[in-house]
Amino acid sequence: MDPLYNPFSPGAGSRPPELAGRENIVNDARIALARTIRGNNSQSQILLGLRGTGKTVLLNEIESIAENEGYITSFVEAPENRSLAEILYPQMRQILRKLSVLENARVAANVALSGLRNFASVFKIAVGDVEISAEPTPGSADSGDLEFDLTQMFELIGKAAKSANRGWALLIDEVQYLKDEELAAIIVSVHRVNQRNLPVIVVAAGLPQIAKLSGDAKSYSERLFDFPGVGALDRTAAIEAIRNPLIKEDIEIDDDALDLIIEMTAGYPFFIQEWGHNIWNSADSSPITLEDAQKASEKALARLDSGFFRVRMDRLTNAEIDYVNAMALLGTGPYKTTDVASQLGKDQSSLGPRRASIISKGMIYSPNYGDVDFTVPLFDDFLRRRLQQ
Ligand SMILES: Nc1ncnc2c1ncn2[C@@H]1O[C@H](COP(=O)(O)OP(=O)(O)OP(=O)(O)O)[C@@H](O)[C@H]1O
Ligand SMILES: [Mg+2]
């Protein structure tokens, strides 16, 4: 069928034609946003899921709900090698600039800008002289302790937003790349603004490897945050994700074709888009048949093997590739690190650094103590296909 009208959208963060199976997460976010901007306590979310399950899409969706609710929003992606202070600084400055032109928020925004100036200086963030014209106020966000200073900045921004009847929604993607103390600082800051009924909310998303929180951050995180899992779609949602976009284009699909797609994709959103994209291009006319779906499956797998999966392999060293191959040869995960070591014929303790490096590259994670698993769904199948060639 004409690729020009293909409704499916495989790609990082690209909005799917049908956001299937995520009603609960979206509704919970909507309630939290509506409560927070009214000064009511709410539970915020950290969305946890494997690669390609739709976390970024959800964060974008939640950002637009926030905008409709009256929030000024900031969307950041935690980088692998930069500090949280560095990525938040320009966002906080932009929010305060926007607030400072609103009549009711001007005074509070300028107070906050002067705190931000200290913040930039204690965290050695390179800023031009003209960036902030406010005079520094001693004692405001200038301790050099991230937890303390970020809490102060959240409070100052919250007060400024509140005086203009606005809110600040901070969306953080790839939250697994934050250092433990950075995530702790965010959680403690959220606790403070929540306690003071200020309209600031944080919604985050990342791989399901929870940071090792301790102290206050740990006890707050359990009460303040909900950690919804963003996983594979169940059968009903997977069917909707494929069928509804087709119906909108007046195209039917046979049940056995749908069954094949659900089996091949295991309900994972990214793969569903990839298969949808390929069945559309493979089929000549409605209804889409099992044969069309079989042709599409071959194309989709070939495309994934040479693209999506392949680029991830390219980030690994040869020794790391041996490690992930050993995992795949054990079957489907999670895998005990001791089993991986035996598979490799190596001593488990000597493999620690190699495992840590693969984890830091975001390829595998540790779902439980002593276990590892792939962060990319169906990656084990890919590795086995590759080993058989
Ligand atoms: N609920 C859904 N129904 C159908 N397709 C979806 C859904 N959510 C996301 N997708 C599709 O899945 C793909 C991956 O989405 P997204 O980039 O948000 O995943 P992610 O979890 O952020 O992945 P990564 O961890 O690699 O960043 C996109 O092509 C998107 O259109
Ligand atoms: Mg993403």
Short mmCIF file of C-alpha atoms and ligand atoms in Angstrom, two decimals:
data_model
loop_
_atom_site.label_atom_id
_atom_site.label_comp_id
_atom_site.label_asym_id
_atom_site.label_seq_id
_atom_site.Cartn_x
_atom_site.Cartn_y
_atom_site.Cartn_z
CA MET A 1 0.00 0.00 0.00
CA ASP A 2 1.12 3.55 -0.55
CA PRO A 3 3.98 4.27 1.90
CA LEU A 4 2.94 7.90 1.83
CA TYR A 5 -0.04 7.09 4.02
CA ASN A 6 1.70 4.58 6.30
CA PRO A 7 0.42 5.54 9.79
CA PHE A 8 2.96 3.59 11.85
CA SER A 9 5.87 5.37 13.47
CA PRO A 10 8.87 3.27 14.48
CA GLY A 11 11.46 5.56 16.02
CA ALA A 12 12.73 6.88 19.32
CA GLY A 13 10.12 9.02 21.04
CA SER A 14 7.89 9.30 17.95
CA ARG A 15 4.24 9.48 18.79
CA PRO A 16 2.42 6.26 17.86
CA PRO A 17 -0.79 6.52 15.85
CA GLU A 18 -2.52 4.81 18.80
CA LEU A 19 -1.18 5.19 22.34
CA ALA A 20 -2.47 1.79 23.41
CA GLY A 21 -2.63 0.33 26.90
CA ARG A 22 -1.32 3.32 28.83
CA GLU A 23 -4.59 4.81 30.12
CA ASN A 24 -3.77 4.18 33.78
CA ILE A 25 -0.37 5.83 33.65
CA VAL A 26 -1.73 8.83 31.74
CA ASN A 27 -4.68 9.21 34.11
CA ASP A 28 -2.52 9.01 37.22
CA ALA A 29 -0.26 11.68 35.75
CA ARG A 30 -3.24 13.86 34.89
CA ILE A 31 -4.51 13.65 38.48
CA ALA A 32 -1.08 14.35 39.96
CA LEU A 33 -0.66 17.39 37.70
CA ALA A 34 -4.11 18.77 38.48
CA ARG A 35 -3.55 18.32 42.22
CA THR A 36 -0.04 19.76 42.33
CA ILE A 37 -0.90 23.00 40.56
CA ARG A 38 -3.73 23.50 43.04
CA GLY A 39 -1.32 23.09 45.94
CA ASN A 40 -2.54 19.61 46.91
CA ASN A 41 -0.11 16.84 47.72
CA SER A 42 0.31 14.28 45.03
CA GLN A 43 2.28 11.26 44.10
CA SER A 44 4.67 11.70 41.24
CA GLN A 45 5.84 9.05 38.83
CA ILE A 46 9.09 7.48 37.77
CA LEU A 47 8.26 5.36 34.73
CA LEU A 48 10.48 2.31 34.49
CA GLY A 49 10.79 0.09 31.46
CA LEU A 50 13.06 -1.56 28.95
CA ARG A 51 14.22 0.03 25.69
CA GLY A 52 11.47 0.84 23.22
CA THR A 53 8.54 0.37 25.57
CA GLY A 54 7.26 3.92 25.14
CA LYS A 55 8.67 5.88 28.09
CA THR A 56 9.70 8.94 26.09
CA VAL A 57 6.36 8.96 24.29
CA LEU A 58 4.63 8.96 27.68
CA LEU A 59 6.79 11.78 29.01
CA ASN A 60 5.91 13.84 25.93
CA GLU A 61 2.24 13.08 26.45
CA ILE A 62 2.46 14.07 30.12
CA GLU A 63 4.30 17.26 29.14
CA SER A 64 1.45 18.34 26.89
CA ILE A 65 -1.12 17.60 29.58
CA ALA A 66 0.98 19.73 31.93
CA GLU A 67 1.03 22.61 29.46
CA ASN A 68 -2.75 22.45 29.19
CA GLU A 69 -3.00 22.51 32.97
CA GLY A 70 -1.05 25.78 33.15
CA TYR A 71 2.44 24.52 33.81
CA ILE A 72 5.61 25.87 32.32
CA THR A 73 7.53 22.73 31.43
CA SER A 74 11.15 21.65 31.12
CA PHE A 75 12.13 18.43 29.38
CA VAL A 76 15.64 17.14 29.96
CA GLU A 77 17.44 13.97 29.11
CA ALA A 78 19.95 12.92 31.73
CA PRO A 79 23.23 12.71 29.87
CA GLU A 80 25.80 9.99 30.33
CA ASN A 81 28.65 12.32 31.21
CA ARG A 82 27.37 15.67 32.42
CA SER A 83 26.24 16.71 35.85
CA LEU A 84 22.63 17.24 36.81
CA ALA A 85 23.42 20.80 37.96
CA GLU A 86 24.75 21.56 34.51
CA ILE A 87 21.70 20.30 32.64
CA LEU A 88 19.19 21.86 35.05
CA TYR A 89 20.76 25.28 35.15
CA PRO A 90 19.63 26.49 31.69
CA GLN A 91 16.17 25.04 32.29
CA MET A 92 15.77 26.83 35.61
CA ARG A 93 17.02 30.05 34.07
CA GLN A 94 14.53 29.79 31.24
CA ILE A 95 11.62 29.11 33.60
CA LEU A 96 12.55 32.09 35.75
CA ARG A 97 12.94 34.33 32.70
CA LYS A 98 9.43 33.38 31.62
CA LEU A 99 8.08 33.96 35.11
CA SER A 100 9.89 37.26 35.56
CA VAL A 101 7.85 38.89 32.81
CA LEU A 102 4.59 37.96 34.51
CA GLU A 103 3.41 40.84 36.66
CA ASN A 104 2.60 38.80 39.79
CA ALA A 105 5.73 36.70 39.68
CA ARG A 106 8.31 39.40 38.94
CA VAL A 107 9.57 39.94 42.48
CA ALA A 108 9.73 36.26 43.43
CA ALA A 109 11.33 35.35 40.10
CA ASN A 110 14.09 37.88 40.65
CA VAL A 111 14.77 36.52 44.12
CA ALA A 112 15.01 33.06 42.57
CA LEU A 113 17.30 34.32 39.79
CA SER A 114 19.70 35.65 42.35
CA GLY A 115 19.70 32.21 44.03
CA LEU A 116 20.33 30.67 40.63
CA ARG A 117 23.32 32.88 40.15
CA ASN A 118 24.86 31.45 43.33
CA PHE A 119 23.89 27.97 42.23
CA ALA A 120 25.75 28.42 38.95
CA SER A 121 28.79 29.72 40.74
CA VAL A 122 29.08 27.00 43.43
CA PHE A 123 28.58 24.25 40.86
CA LYS A 124 31.08 25.91 38.51
CA ILE A 125 28.67 26.22 35.65
CA ALA A 126 30.16 28.41 32.96
CA VAL A 127 27.81 31.34 32.39
CA GLY A 128 28.33 34.63 30.62
CA ASP A 129 28.26 37.82 32.70
CA VAL A 130 25.08 38.97 31.08
CA GLU A 131 23.19 35.75 31.75
CA ILE A 132 21.74 36.79 35.06
CA SER A 133 21.58 40.42 36.01
CA ALA A 134 20.23 39.82 39.54
CA GLU A 135 22.60 40.58 42.43
CA PRO A 136 23.74 37.48 44.35
CA THR A 137 22.12 37.00 47.77
CA PRO A 138 24.45 35.31 50.26
CA GLY A 139 23.00 32.15 51.77
CA SER A 140 20.74 31.34 48.85
CA ALA A 141 21.53 28.06 47.08
CA ASP A 142 25.26 28.56 47.61
CA SER A 143 26.31 25.77 50.00
CA GLY A 144 27.83 23.56 47.31
CA ASP A 145 25.78 20.63 48.60
CA LEU A 146 23.55 19.60 45.70
CA GLU A 147 20.77 18.20 47.84
CA PHE A 148 20.52 21.38 49.86
CA ASP A 149 20.95 23.88 47.05
CA LEU A 150 18.64 22.15 44.60
CA THR A 151 15.97 22.01 47.29
CA GLN A 152 16.33 25.75 47.71
CA MET A 153 16.09 26.35 43.98
CA PHE A 154 12.95 24.20 43.72
CA GLU A 155 11.40 26.17 46.53
CA LEU A 156 12.31 29.53 45.02
CA ILE A 157 10.98 28.51 41.62
CA GLY A 158 7.86 27.04 43.22
CA LYS A 159 7.14 30.29 45.03
CA ALA A 160 7.62 32.34 41.87
CA ALA A 161 5.36 30.02 39.87
CA LYS A 162 2.73 30.03 42.57
CA SER A 163 2.54 33.81 42.67
CA ALA A 164 1.64 33.77 38.97
CA ASN A 165 -0.81 30.87 39.37
CA ARG A 166 1.42 28.74 37.24
CA GLY A 167 3.38 25.57 37.95
CA TRP A 168 6.68 24.04 36.91
CA ALA A 169 6.73 20.52 35.51
CA LEU A 170 10.18 19.02 35.13
CA LEU A 171 10.35 15.92 32.94
CA ILE A 172 13.53 13.87 33.13
CA ASP A 173 14.21 11.12 30.61
CA GLU A 174 16.95 8.44 30.90
CA VAL A 175 16.96 8.91 34.65
CA GLN A 176 19.18 5.82 35.08
CA TYR A 177 22.15 7.95 34.00
CA LEU A 178 21.82 10.21 37.06
CA LYS A 179 24.29 9.54 39.81
CA ASP A 180 22.79 8.18 43.03
CA GLU A 181 23.32 11.49 44.83
CA GLU A 182 21.74 13.43 41.96
CA LEU A 183 18.57 11.36 42.03
CA ALA A 184 18.57 11.68 45.81
CA ALA A 185 18.78 15.49 45.45
CA ILE A 186 15.77 15.48 43.12
CA ILE A 187 13.73 13.34 45.49
CA VAL A 188 14.54 15.45 48.54
CA SER A 189 13.69 18.61 46.55
CA VAL A 190 10.35 17.14 45.48
CA HIS A 191 9.66 16.27 49.08
CA ARG A 192 10.24 19.85 50.15
CA VAL A 193 8.03 21.48 47.51
CA ASN A 194 5.34 18.91 48.20
CA GLN A 195 5.48 19.66 51.90
CA ARG A 196 5.19 23.36 51.22
CA ASN A 197 2.35 22.84 48.74
CA LEU A 198 4.26 24.49 45.94
CA PRO A 199 3.26 23.78 42.32
CA VAL A 200 6.37 21.89 41.21
CA ILE A 201 6.24 18.35 39.90
CA VAL A 202 8.86 15.97 38.55
CA VAL A 203 8.01 13.10 36.24
CA ALA A 204 10.88 10.86 35.24
CA ALA A 205 11.49 7.80 33.12
CA GLY A 206 14.31 5.33 32.71
CA LEU A 207 15.56 1.78 32.62
CA PRO A 208 14.40 -0.41 35.48
CA GLN A 209 17.61 -0.17 37.45
CA ILE A 210 16.73 1.77 40.55
CA ALA A 211 19.47 3.87 42.03
CA LYS A 212 20.83 2.91 45.40
CA LEU A 213 19.03 5.50 47.49
CA SER A 214 19.78 5.95 51.12
CA GLY A 215 18.77 8.11 54.04
CA ASP A 216 15.98 10.66 53.62
CA ALA A 217 15.78 10.18 49.87
CA LYS A 218 14.96 6.52 50.35
CA SER A 219 12.15 7.04 52.82
CA TYR A 220 10.69 9.94 50.82
CA SER A 221 10.85 8.12 47.52
CA GLU A 222 8.61 5.35 48.78
CA ARG A 223 5.89 7.78 49.80
CA LEU A 224 6.25 10.44 47.14
CA PHE A 225 6.78 8.42 44.02
CA ASP A 226 4.95 5.74 42.24
CA PHE A 227 7.10 3.56 39.96
CA PRO A 228 4.79 2.29 37.24
CA GLY A 229 6.28 -0.35 34.99
CA VAL A 230 6.09 0.45 31.28
CA GLY A 231 6.25 -2.97 29.69
CA ALA A 232 5.00 -4.98 26.77
CA LEU A 233 1.38 -4.32 25.80
CA ASP A 234 -1.12 -7.00 26.76
CA ARG A 235 -2.95 -8.80 23.97
CA THR A 236 -5.92 -6.44 23.85
CA ALA A 237 -3.75 -3.33 23.78
CA ALA A 238 -1.38 -4.84 21.20
CA ILE A 239 -4.35 -5.58 18.93
CA GLU A 240 -5.58 -2.00 19.33
CA ALA A 241 -2.11 -0.65 18.59
CA ILE A 242 -2.10 -2.43 15.21
CA ARG A 243 -5.74 -2.55 14.23
CA ASN A 244 -6.97 0.94 15.15
CA PRO A 245 -4.56 2.86 12.94
CA LEU A 246 -5.47 0.52 10.06
CA ILE A 247 -9.20 0.97 10.58
CA LYS A 248 -8.75 4.73 10.42
CA GLU A 249 -7.36 4.21 6.92
CA ASP A 250 -10.22 1.80 6.04
CA ILE A 251 -7.93 -1.22 6.03
CA GLU A 252 -8.86 -4.58 7.56
CA ILE A 253 -6.48 -7.20 8.89
CA ASP A 254 -7.10 -10.96 9.28
CA ASP A 255 -6.96 -12.44 12.77
CA ASP A 256 -4.18 -14.90 11.94
CA ALA A 257 -2.07 -12.02 10.61
CA LEU A 258 -2.61 -10.15 13.88
CA ASP A 259 -1.69 -13.27 15.87
CA LEU A 260 1.59 -13.57 14.02
CA ILE A 261 2.46 -9.93 14.73
CA ILE A 262 1.68 -10.30 18.41
CA GLU A 263 3.79 -13.42 18.62
CA MET A 264 6.76 -11.89 16.79
CA THR A 265 6.74 -8.59 18.69
CA ALA A 266 5.84 -10.06 22.08
CA GLY A 267 3.72 -6.91 22.46
CA TYR A 268 6.69 -4.54 22.71
CA PRO A 269 5.66 -1.11 21.41
CA PHE A 270 8.73 -0.37 19.31
CA PHE A 271 8.47 -3.72 17.55
CA ILE A 272 4.74 -3.24 17.05
CA GLN A 273 5.45 -0.01 15.15
CA GLU A 274 8.17 -1.71 13.15
CA TRP A 275 5.88 -4.60 12.17
CA GLY A 276 2.97 -2.26 11.49
CA HIS A 277 5.18 -0.18 9.24
CA ASN A 278 6.29 -3.27 7.31
CA ILE A 279 2.86 -4.90 6.92
CA TRP A 280 1.54 -1.68 5.50
CA ASN A 281 4.32 -1.51 2.92
CA SER A 282 4.18 -5.27 2.11
CA ALA A 283 0.44 -5.63 1.62
CA ASP A 284 -1.20 -4.74 -1.70
CA SER A 285 -4.73 -4.26 -0.49
CA SER A 286 -7.24 -4.79 2.31
CA PRO A 287 -7.61 -7.18 4.10
CA ILE A 288 -4.02 -7.76 5.21
CA THR A 289 -3.44 -11.52 5.20
CA LEU A 290 -1.21 -13.97 7.06
CA GLU A 291 0.99 -14.17 4.00
CA ASP A 292 1.46 -10.38 4.02
CA ALA A 293 2.34 -10.57 7.71
CA GLN A 294 4.90 -13.32 7.04
CA LYS A 295 6.58 -11.25 4.35
CA ALA A 296 6.55 -8.23 6.64
CA SER A 297 8.09 -10.24 9.49
CA GLU A 298 11.08 -11.18 7.38
CA LYS A 299 11.63 -7.57 6.40
CA ALA A 300 11.14 -6.28 9.91
CA LEU A 301 13.63 -8.77 11.37
CA ALA A 302 16.20 -8.00 8.70
CA ARG A 303 15.80 -4.28 9.33
CA LEU A 304 16.15 -4.70 13.10
CA ASP A 305 19.16 -6.99 12.80
CA SER A 306 21.01 -4.55 10.58
CA GLY A 307 19.85 -1.43 12.44
CA PHE A 308 18.30 -1.30 15.90
CA PHE A 309 20.09 -4.36 17.32
CA ARG A 310 23.28 -3.92 15.36
CA VAL A 311 24.05 -0.36 16.51
CA ARG A 312 23.76 -1.52 20.08
CA MET A 313 26.32 -4.29 19.49
CA ASP A 314 28.70 -1.77 17.99
CA ARG A 315 29.02 -0.05 21.35
CA LEU A 316 30.48 -3.17 22.99
CA THR A 317 34.10 -4.34 23.10
CA ASN A 318 34.93 -7.90 22.05
CA ALA A 319 35.15 -9.06 25.66
CA GLU A 320 31.77 -7.50 26.34
CA ILE A 321 30.31 -9.24 23.29
CA ASP A 322 31.56 -12.56 24.70
CA TYR A 323 29.71 -11.75 27.90
CA VAL A 324 26.37 -10.98 26.26
CA ASN A 325 26.71 -13.99 23.98
CA ALA A 326 27.20 -16.17 27.05
CA MET A 327 23.99 -14.72 28.48
CA ALA A 328 22.04 -15.43 25.29
CA LEU A 329 23.35 -19.00 25.14
CA LEU A 330 21.75 -19.62 28.53
CA GLY A 331 18.26 -19.01 27.04
CA THR A 332 15.93 -16.24 28.13
CA GLY A 333 16.68 -14.01 31.12
CA PRO A 334 17.09 -13.03 33.86
CA TYR A 335 20.45 -14.74 34.15
CA LYS A 336 22.41 -15.50 37.30
CA THR A 337 25.82 -13.86 37.09
CA THR A 338 27.30 -17.10 38.41
CA ASP A 339 25.76 -19.00 35.45
CA VAL A 340 27.18 -16.47 33.00
CA ALA A 341 30.59 -16.93 34.61
CA SER A 342 30.40 -20.73 34.28
CA GLN A 343 29.24 -20.40 30.68
CA LEU A 344 32.36 -18.33 30.02
CA GLY A 345 34.55 -20.68 32.09
CA LYS A 346 35.67 -17.73 34.19
CA ASP A 347 35.75 -16.80 37.80
CA GLN A 348 32.70 -14.73 38.72
CA SER A 349 34.60 -12.07 40.64
CA SER A 350 36.95 -11.38 37.73
CA LEU A 351 33.95 -10.49 35.55
CA GLY A 352 32.68 -7.68 37.80
CA PRO A 353 34.31 -4.80 35.89
CA ARG A 354 33.21 -6.16 32.51
CA ARG A 355 29.64 -6.51 33.72
CA ALA A 356 29.71 -3.01 35.23
CA SER A 357 30.91 -1.56 31.95
CA ILE A 358 28.09 -3.21 29.98
CA ILE A 359 25.62 -1.94 32.57
CA SER A 360 27.00 1.59 32.28
CA LYS A 361 26.48 1.41 28.52
CA GLY A 362 22.82 0.68 29.22
CA MET A 363 22.87 -2.72 27.49
CA ILE A 364 22.14 -4.92 30.49
CA TYR A 365 20.80 -4.21 33.95
CA SER A 366 20.45 -5.96 37.22
CA PRO A 367 16.78 -6.69 37.98
CA ASN A 368 17.71 -8.30 41.31
CA TYR A 369 20.86 -8.83 43.29
CA GLY A 370 23.01 -11.42 41.52
CA ASP A 371 20.97 -11.35 38.30
CA VAL A 372 21.43 -9.63 34.97
CA ASP A 373 19.14 -9.22 31.98
CA PHE A 374 19.05 -7.36 28.68
CA THR A 375 17.58 -3.85 28.59
CA VAL A 376 16.51 -4.37 24.98
CA PRO A 377 13.61 -6.79 24.55
CA LEU A 378 14.30 -9.75 22.23
CA PHE A 379 18.03 -8.98 22.20
CA ASP A 380 18.81 -12.56 23.27
CA ASP A 381 17.00 -13.86 20.16
CA PHE A 382 19.05 -11.51 18.01
CA LEU A 383 22.32 -12.72 19.54
CA ARG A 384 21.37 -16.36 19.02
CA ARG A 385 20.40 -15.66 15.40
CA ARG A 386 23.76 -14.01 14.92
CA LEU A 387 25.70 -16.85 16.54
CA GLN A 388 24.03 -19.38 14.24
CA GLN A 389 25.09 -17.59 11.08
N1 LIG B 1 1.42 2.73 23.88
C1 LIG B 1 1.98 2.53 22.69
N2 LIG B 1 1.32 1.88 21.71
C2 LIG B 1 1.90 1.70 20.51
N3 LIG B 1 3.12 2.12 20.17
C3 LIG B 1 3.84 2.77 21.10
C4 LIG B 1 3.31 3.01 22.40
N4 LIG B 1 4.22 3.69 23.12
C5 LIG B 1 5.29 3.86 22.31
N5 LIG B 1 5.07 3.31 21.10
C6 LIG B 1 6.05 3.29 19.98
O1 LIG B 1 7.20 2.60 20.49
C7 LIG B 1 8.40 3.18 20.00
C8 LIG B 1 9.33 3.49 21.17
O2 LIG B 1 8.81 4.53 21.97
P1 LIG B 1 9.77 5.38 22.93
O3 LIG B 1 10.89 5.94 22.15
O4 LIG B 1 8.93 6.29 23.72
O5 LIG B 1 10.34 4.21 23.88
P2 LIG B 1 11.35 4.37 25.11
O6 LIG B 1 10.83 3.50 26.18
O7 LIG B 1 11.57 5.79 25.41
O8 LIG B 1 12.68 3.72 24.50
P3 LIG B 1 14.21 4.00 24.95
O9 LIG B 1 14.39 3.33 26.29
O10 LIG B 1 15.01 3.33 23.88
O11 LIG B 1 14.40 5.48 24.99
C9 LIG B 1 7.99 4.38 19.16
O12 LIG B 1 8.03 3.98 17.82
C10 LIG B 1 6.56 4.66 19.59
O13 LIG B 1 5.80 5.20 18.51
MG MG B 2 13.25 6.99 25.42
#
